[in-house]
Short mmCIF file of C-alpha atoms in Angstrom, two decimals:
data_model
loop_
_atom_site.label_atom_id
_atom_site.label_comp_id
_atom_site.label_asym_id
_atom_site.label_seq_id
_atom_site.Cartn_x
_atom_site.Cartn_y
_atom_site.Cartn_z
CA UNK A 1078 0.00 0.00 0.00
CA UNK A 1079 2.85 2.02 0.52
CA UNK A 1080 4.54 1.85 -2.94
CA UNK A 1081 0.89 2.57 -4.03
CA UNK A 1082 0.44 5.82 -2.46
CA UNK A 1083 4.25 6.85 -3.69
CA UNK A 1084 2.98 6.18 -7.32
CA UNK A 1085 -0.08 7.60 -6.97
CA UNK A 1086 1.31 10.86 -5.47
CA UNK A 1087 4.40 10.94 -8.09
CA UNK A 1088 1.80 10.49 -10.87
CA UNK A 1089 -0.31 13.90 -9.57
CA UNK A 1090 2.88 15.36 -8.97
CA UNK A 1091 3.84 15.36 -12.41
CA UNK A 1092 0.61 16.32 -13.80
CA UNK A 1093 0.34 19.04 -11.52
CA UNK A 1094 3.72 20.17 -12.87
CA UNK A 1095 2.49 20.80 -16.54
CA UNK A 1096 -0.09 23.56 -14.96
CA UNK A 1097 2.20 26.14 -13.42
CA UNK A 1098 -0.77 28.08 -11.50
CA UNK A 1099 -2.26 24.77 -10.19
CA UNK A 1100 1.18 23.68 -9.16
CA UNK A 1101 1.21 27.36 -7.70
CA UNK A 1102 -1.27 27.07 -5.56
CA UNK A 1103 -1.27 23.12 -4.74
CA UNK A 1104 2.13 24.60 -2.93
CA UNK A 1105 0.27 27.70 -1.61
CA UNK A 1106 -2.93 25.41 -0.06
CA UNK A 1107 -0.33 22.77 1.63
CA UNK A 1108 2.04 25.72 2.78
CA UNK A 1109 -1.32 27.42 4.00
CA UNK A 1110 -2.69 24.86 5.66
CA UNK A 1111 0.47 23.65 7.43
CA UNK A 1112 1.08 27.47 8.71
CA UNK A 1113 -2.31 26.89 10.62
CA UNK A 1114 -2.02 22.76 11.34
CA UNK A 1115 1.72 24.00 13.11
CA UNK A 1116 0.17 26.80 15.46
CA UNK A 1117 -2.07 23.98 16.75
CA UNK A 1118 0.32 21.65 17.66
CA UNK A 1119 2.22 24.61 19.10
CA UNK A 1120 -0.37 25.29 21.82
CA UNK A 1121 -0.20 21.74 22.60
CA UNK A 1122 3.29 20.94 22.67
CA UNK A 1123 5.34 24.26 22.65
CA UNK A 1124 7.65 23.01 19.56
CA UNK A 1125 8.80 26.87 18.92
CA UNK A 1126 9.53 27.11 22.70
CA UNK A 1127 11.50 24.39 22.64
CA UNK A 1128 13.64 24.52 19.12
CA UNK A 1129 14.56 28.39 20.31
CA UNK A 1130 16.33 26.65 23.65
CA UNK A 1131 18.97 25.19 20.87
CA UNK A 1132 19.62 28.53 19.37
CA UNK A 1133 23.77 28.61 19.09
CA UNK A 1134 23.86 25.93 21.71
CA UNK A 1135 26.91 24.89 19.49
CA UNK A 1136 28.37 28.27 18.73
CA UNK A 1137 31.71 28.28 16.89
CA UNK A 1138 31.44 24.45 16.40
CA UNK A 1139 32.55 22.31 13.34
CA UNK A 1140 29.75 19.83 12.04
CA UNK A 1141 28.96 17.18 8.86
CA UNK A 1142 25.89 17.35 6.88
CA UNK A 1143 25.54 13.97 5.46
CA UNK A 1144 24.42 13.17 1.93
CA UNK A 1145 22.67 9.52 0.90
CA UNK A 1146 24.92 9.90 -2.29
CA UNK A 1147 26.18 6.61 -3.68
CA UNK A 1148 29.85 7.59 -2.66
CA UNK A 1149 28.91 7.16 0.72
CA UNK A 1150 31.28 4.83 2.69
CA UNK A 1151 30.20 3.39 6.45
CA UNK A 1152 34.13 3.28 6.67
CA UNK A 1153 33.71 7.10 6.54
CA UNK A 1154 30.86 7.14 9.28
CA UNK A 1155 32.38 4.72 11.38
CA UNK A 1156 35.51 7.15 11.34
CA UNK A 1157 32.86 10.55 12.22
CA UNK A 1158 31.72 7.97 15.30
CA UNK A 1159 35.13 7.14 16.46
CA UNK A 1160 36.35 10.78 16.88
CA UNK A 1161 33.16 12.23 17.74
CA UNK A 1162 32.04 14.40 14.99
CA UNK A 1163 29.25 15.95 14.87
CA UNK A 1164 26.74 15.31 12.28
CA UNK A 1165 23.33 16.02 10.15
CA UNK A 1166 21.77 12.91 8.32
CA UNK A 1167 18.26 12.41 6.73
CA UNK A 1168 15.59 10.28 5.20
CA UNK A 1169 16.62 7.10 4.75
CA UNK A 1170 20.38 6.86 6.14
CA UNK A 1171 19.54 4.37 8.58
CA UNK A 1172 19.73 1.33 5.59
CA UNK A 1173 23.79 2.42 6.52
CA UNK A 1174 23.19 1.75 10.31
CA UNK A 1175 23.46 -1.82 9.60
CA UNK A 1176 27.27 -1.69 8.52
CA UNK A 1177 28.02 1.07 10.75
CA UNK A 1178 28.58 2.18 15.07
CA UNK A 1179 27.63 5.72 13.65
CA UNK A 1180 24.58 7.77 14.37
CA UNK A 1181 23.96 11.03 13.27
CA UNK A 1182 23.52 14.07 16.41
CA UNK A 1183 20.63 15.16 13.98
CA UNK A 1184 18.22 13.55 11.90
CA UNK A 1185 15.71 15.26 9.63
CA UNK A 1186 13.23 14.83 7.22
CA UNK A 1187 10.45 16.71 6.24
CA UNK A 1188 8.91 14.53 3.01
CA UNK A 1189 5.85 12.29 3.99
CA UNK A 1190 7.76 9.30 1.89
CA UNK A 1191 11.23 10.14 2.88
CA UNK A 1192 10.75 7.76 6.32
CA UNK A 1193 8.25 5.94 7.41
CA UNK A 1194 7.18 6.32 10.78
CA UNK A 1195 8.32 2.80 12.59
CA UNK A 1196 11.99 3.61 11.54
CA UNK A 1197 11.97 6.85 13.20
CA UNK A 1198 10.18 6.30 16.07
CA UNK A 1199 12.74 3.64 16.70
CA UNK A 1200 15.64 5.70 15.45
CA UNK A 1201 17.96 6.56 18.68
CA UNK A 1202 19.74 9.88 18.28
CA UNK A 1203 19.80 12.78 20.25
CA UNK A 1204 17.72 15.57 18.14
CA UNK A 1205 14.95 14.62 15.39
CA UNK A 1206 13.39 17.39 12.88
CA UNK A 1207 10.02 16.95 11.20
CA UNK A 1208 8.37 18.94 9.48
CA UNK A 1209 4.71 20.02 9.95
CA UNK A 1210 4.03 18.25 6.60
CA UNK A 1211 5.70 15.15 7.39
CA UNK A 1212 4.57 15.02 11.16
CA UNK A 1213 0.52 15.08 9.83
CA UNK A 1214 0.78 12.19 7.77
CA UNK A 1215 2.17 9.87 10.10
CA UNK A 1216 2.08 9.15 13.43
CA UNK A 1217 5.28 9.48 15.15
CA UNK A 1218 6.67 9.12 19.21
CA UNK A 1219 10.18 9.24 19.33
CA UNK A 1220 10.45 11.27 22.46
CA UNK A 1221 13.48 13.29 20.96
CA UNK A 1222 11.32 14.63 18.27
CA UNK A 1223 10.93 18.39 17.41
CA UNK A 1224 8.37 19.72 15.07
CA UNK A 1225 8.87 22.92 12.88
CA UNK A 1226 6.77 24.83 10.51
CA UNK A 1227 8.12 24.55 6.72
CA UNK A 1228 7.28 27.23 4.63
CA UNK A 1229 7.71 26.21 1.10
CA UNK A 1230 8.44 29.16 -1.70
CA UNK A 1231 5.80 29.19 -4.34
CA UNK A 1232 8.70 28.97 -7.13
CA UNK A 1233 12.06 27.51 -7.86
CA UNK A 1234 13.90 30.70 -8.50
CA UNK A 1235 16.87 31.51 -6.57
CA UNK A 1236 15.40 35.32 -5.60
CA UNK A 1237 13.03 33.23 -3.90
CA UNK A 1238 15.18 31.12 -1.85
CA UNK A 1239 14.86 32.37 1.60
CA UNK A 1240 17.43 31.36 4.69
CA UNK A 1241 15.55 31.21 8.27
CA UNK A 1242 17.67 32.69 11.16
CA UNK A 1243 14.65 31.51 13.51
CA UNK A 1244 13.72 28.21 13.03
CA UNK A 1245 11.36 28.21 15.80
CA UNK A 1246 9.04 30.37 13.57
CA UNK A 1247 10.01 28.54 10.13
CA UNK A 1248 12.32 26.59 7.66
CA UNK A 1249 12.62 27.16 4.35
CA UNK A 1250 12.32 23.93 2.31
CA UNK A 1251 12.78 23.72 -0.93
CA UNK A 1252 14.79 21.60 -3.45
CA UNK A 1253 16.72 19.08 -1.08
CA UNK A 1254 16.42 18.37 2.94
CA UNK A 1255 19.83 19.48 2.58
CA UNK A 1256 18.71 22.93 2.71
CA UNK A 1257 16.53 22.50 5.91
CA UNK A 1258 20.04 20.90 7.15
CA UNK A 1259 21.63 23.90 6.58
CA UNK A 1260 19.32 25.97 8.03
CA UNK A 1261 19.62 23.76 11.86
CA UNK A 1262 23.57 23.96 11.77
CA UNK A 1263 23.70 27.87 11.67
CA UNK A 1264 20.77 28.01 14.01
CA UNK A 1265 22.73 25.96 16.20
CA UNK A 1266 25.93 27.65 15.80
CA UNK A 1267 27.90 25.55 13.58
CA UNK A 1268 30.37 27.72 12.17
CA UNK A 1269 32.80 25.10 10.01
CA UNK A 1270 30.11 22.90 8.05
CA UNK A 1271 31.81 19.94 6.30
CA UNK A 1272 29.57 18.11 3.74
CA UNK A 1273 30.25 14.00 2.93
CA UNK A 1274 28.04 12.10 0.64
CA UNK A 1275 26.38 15.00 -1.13
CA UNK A 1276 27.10 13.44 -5.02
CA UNK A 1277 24.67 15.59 -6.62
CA UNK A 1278 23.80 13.37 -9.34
CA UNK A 1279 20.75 11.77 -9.70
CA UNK A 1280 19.54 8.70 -12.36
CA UNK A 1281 16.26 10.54 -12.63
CA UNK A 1282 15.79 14.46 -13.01
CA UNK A 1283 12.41 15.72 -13.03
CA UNK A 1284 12.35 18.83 -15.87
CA UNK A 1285 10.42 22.36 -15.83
CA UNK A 1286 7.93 21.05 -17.36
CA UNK A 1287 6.92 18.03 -14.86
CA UNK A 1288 8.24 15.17 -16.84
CA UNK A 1289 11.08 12.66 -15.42
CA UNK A 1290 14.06 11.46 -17.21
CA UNK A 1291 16.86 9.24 -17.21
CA UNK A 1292 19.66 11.65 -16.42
CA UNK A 1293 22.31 9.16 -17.98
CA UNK A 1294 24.97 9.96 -14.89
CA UNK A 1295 24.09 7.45 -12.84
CA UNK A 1296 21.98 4.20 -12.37
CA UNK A 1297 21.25 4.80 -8.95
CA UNK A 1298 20.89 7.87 -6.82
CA UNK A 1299 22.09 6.45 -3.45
CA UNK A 1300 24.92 4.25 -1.36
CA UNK A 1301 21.77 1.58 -0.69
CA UNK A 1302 19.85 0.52 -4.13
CA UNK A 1303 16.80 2.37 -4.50
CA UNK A 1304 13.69 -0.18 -4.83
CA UNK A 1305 11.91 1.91 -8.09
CA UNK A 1306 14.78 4.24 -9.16
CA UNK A 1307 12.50 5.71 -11.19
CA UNK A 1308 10.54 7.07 -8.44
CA UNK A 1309 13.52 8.67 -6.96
CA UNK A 1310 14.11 11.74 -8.85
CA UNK A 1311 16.12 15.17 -8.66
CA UNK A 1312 14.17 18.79 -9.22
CA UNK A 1313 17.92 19.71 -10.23
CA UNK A 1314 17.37 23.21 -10.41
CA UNK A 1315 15.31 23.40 -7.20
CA UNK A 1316 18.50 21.21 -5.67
CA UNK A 1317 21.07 23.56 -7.11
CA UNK A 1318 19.57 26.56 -5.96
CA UNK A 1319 18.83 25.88 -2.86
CA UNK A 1320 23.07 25.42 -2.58
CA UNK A 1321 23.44 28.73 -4.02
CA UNK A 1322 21.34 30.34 -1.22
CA UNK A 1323 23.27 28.56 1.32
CA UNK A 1324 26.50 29.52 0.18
CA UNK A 1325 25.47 32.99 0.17
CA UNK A 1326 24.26 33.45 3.14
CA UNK A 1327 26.91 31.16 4.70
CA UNK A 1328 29.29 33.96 2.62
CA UNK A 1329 27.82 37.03 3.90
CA UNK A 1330 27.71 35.43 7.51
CA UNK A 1331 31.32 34.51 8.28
CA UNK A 1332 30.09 30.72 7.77
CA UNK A 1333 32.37 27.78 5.92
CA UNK A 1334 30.70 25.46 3.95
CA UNK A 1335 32.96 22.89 2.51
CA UNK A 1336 32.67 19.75 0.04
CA UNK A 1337 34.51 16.52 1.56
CA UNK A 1338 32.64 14.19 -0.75
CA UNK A 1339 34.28 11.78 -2.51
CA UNK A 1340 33.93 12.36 -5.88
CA UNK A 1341 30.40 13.52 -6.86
CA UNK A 1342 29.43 16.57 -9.16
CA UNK A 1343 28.96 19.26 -6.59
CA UNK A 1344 31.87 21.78 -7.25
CA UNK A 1345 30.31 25.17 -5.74
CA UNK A 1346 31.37 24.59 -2.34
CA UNK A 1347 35.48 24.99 -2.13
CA UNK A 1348 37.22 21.14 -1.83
CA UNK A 1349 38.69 19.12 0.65
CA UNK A 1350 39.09 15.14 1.21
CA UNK A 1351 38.18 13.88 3.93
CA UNK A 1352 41.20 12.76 5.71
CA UNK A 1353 42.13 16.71 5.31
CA UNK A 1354 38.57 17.52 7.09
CA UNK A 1355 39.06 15.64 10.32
CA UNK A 1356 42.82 17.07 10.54
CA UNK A 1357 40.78 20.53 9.93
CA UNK A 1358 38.74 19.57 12.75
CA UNK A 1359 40.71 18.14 15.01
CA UNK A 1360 43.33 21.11 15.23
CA UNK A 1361 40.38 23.61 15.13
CA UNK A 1362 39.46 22.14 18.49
CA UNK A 1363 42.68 22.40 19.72
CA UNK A 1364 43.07 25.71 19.16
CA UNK A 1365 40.07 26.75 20.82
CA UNK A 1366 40.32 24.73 23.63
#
């Protein structure tokens, strides 16, 4: 039933796409709605009280965001675990837990497919992220949960990229959890942000026009084989705009953002490997202690 309701909802996804102003305001009516299903389950659980207590709690701090991109290596991870590194994962990384000590300090996700709700109420790591739109369409008790309002732009153009500096009244999502990922390390303080995993290639890209296509770089978009790959697709622009925001703002705020990948296709972000990171890291720490 699950595969079902992916089809399904791929299948009016794409549809929708071919009508710009009912794709318009399909986004507008879900980003609507979730502004007012949020508030609600403010009053009863005080989500926005509680994300604003982690505001800079890691101030100055070097962290990973982790991609799900077929270079991925638990060899890698298991190395992040053994020194302690801090680290932001999402949607399905726990098909690496398997092969790996490693758990992320975050987790996030805020697509209704991109977990389902058994894995993460079962998923033990310190800090989880859900958005509104993910957290009303399943039912989810993992005590270390947070909730936050994501307010989706109505476009994919870069002037309408926005980065929240208050994620207690909203995230940005748009393009790739990546962004949303983004978003929680500078709210948190992370001032040296080291990304691993984040290939940027996709088999499938979904076009302007709604309609999904072998992209011919790859056969499969992530380190674990993806059961329909054709399901799994890329809004590229949306994805490589929503790294052009971050790197500006990360720019104009004194914030590194660098690419230890191995291999992959995103070259905005300045290059390191990841041996090079950790040394980074390590001496960083020494410094400031």
């Amino acid at each position: 039933m699950g595969d079902l309701k992916v089809v399904v909802g791929e299948k009016f996804r794409s549809l929708v796409h071919l009508c710009p102003p009912l794709y318009r305001l399909c986004l507008k009516t879900v980003r609507d709605y979730g502004k007012i299903y949020y508030a609600r389950l403010d009053r009863k659980y005080q989500y926005r009280e509680k994300l604003r207590r982690l505001k800079n709690i890691k101030e100055g701090e070097s962290c990973f965001i982790i991609g799900n991109g077929p270079s991925l290596r638990p060899e890698d991870l298991e190395t992040l675990y053994a020194k302690g590194v801090d680290s932001f994962a999402s949607n399905k990384i726990y098909k690496a837990f398997d092969s790996t000590n490693w758990r992320p300090t975050y987790f996030s996700v805020v697509d209704w497919k991109g977990i389902d709700e058994q894995s993460a109420d079962n998923m033990k790591v310190p800090y989880l992220f859900f958005s509104d739109y993910y957290w009303r369409k399943h039912s989810v008790t993992n005590p270390n949960a947070y909730v936050f309002y994501g307010n989706r732009p109505l476009d994919g153009k870069l002037s309408s990229y926005k980065f929240s500096e208050d994620i207690a009244e909203q995230i940005y999502m748009k393009g790739s959890v990546t962004y949303t990922n983004f978003q929680l390390a500078v709210y948190l303080g992370y001032k040296h942000i080291y990304l691993l995993g984040m290939d940027n290639s996709y088999a499938y890209v979904m076009n302007a026009d709604g309609k999904t296509v072998k992209s011919g770089e790859t056969d499969n978009s992530h380190f674990y084989k993806d059961d329909n790959p054709s399901h799994i697709y890329s809004e590229k622009e949306a994805m490589d705009n929503c790294f052009v925001a971050a790197k500006q703002y990360a720019d104009s705020h004194g914030i590194e953002i660098i690419n230890a990948t191995r291999g992959g296709k995103l070259e905005l972000f300045p290059r390191v490997d990841f041996e090079s990171a950790l040394h980074e890291i390590e001496m960083r720490a020494i410094r400031q202690s």
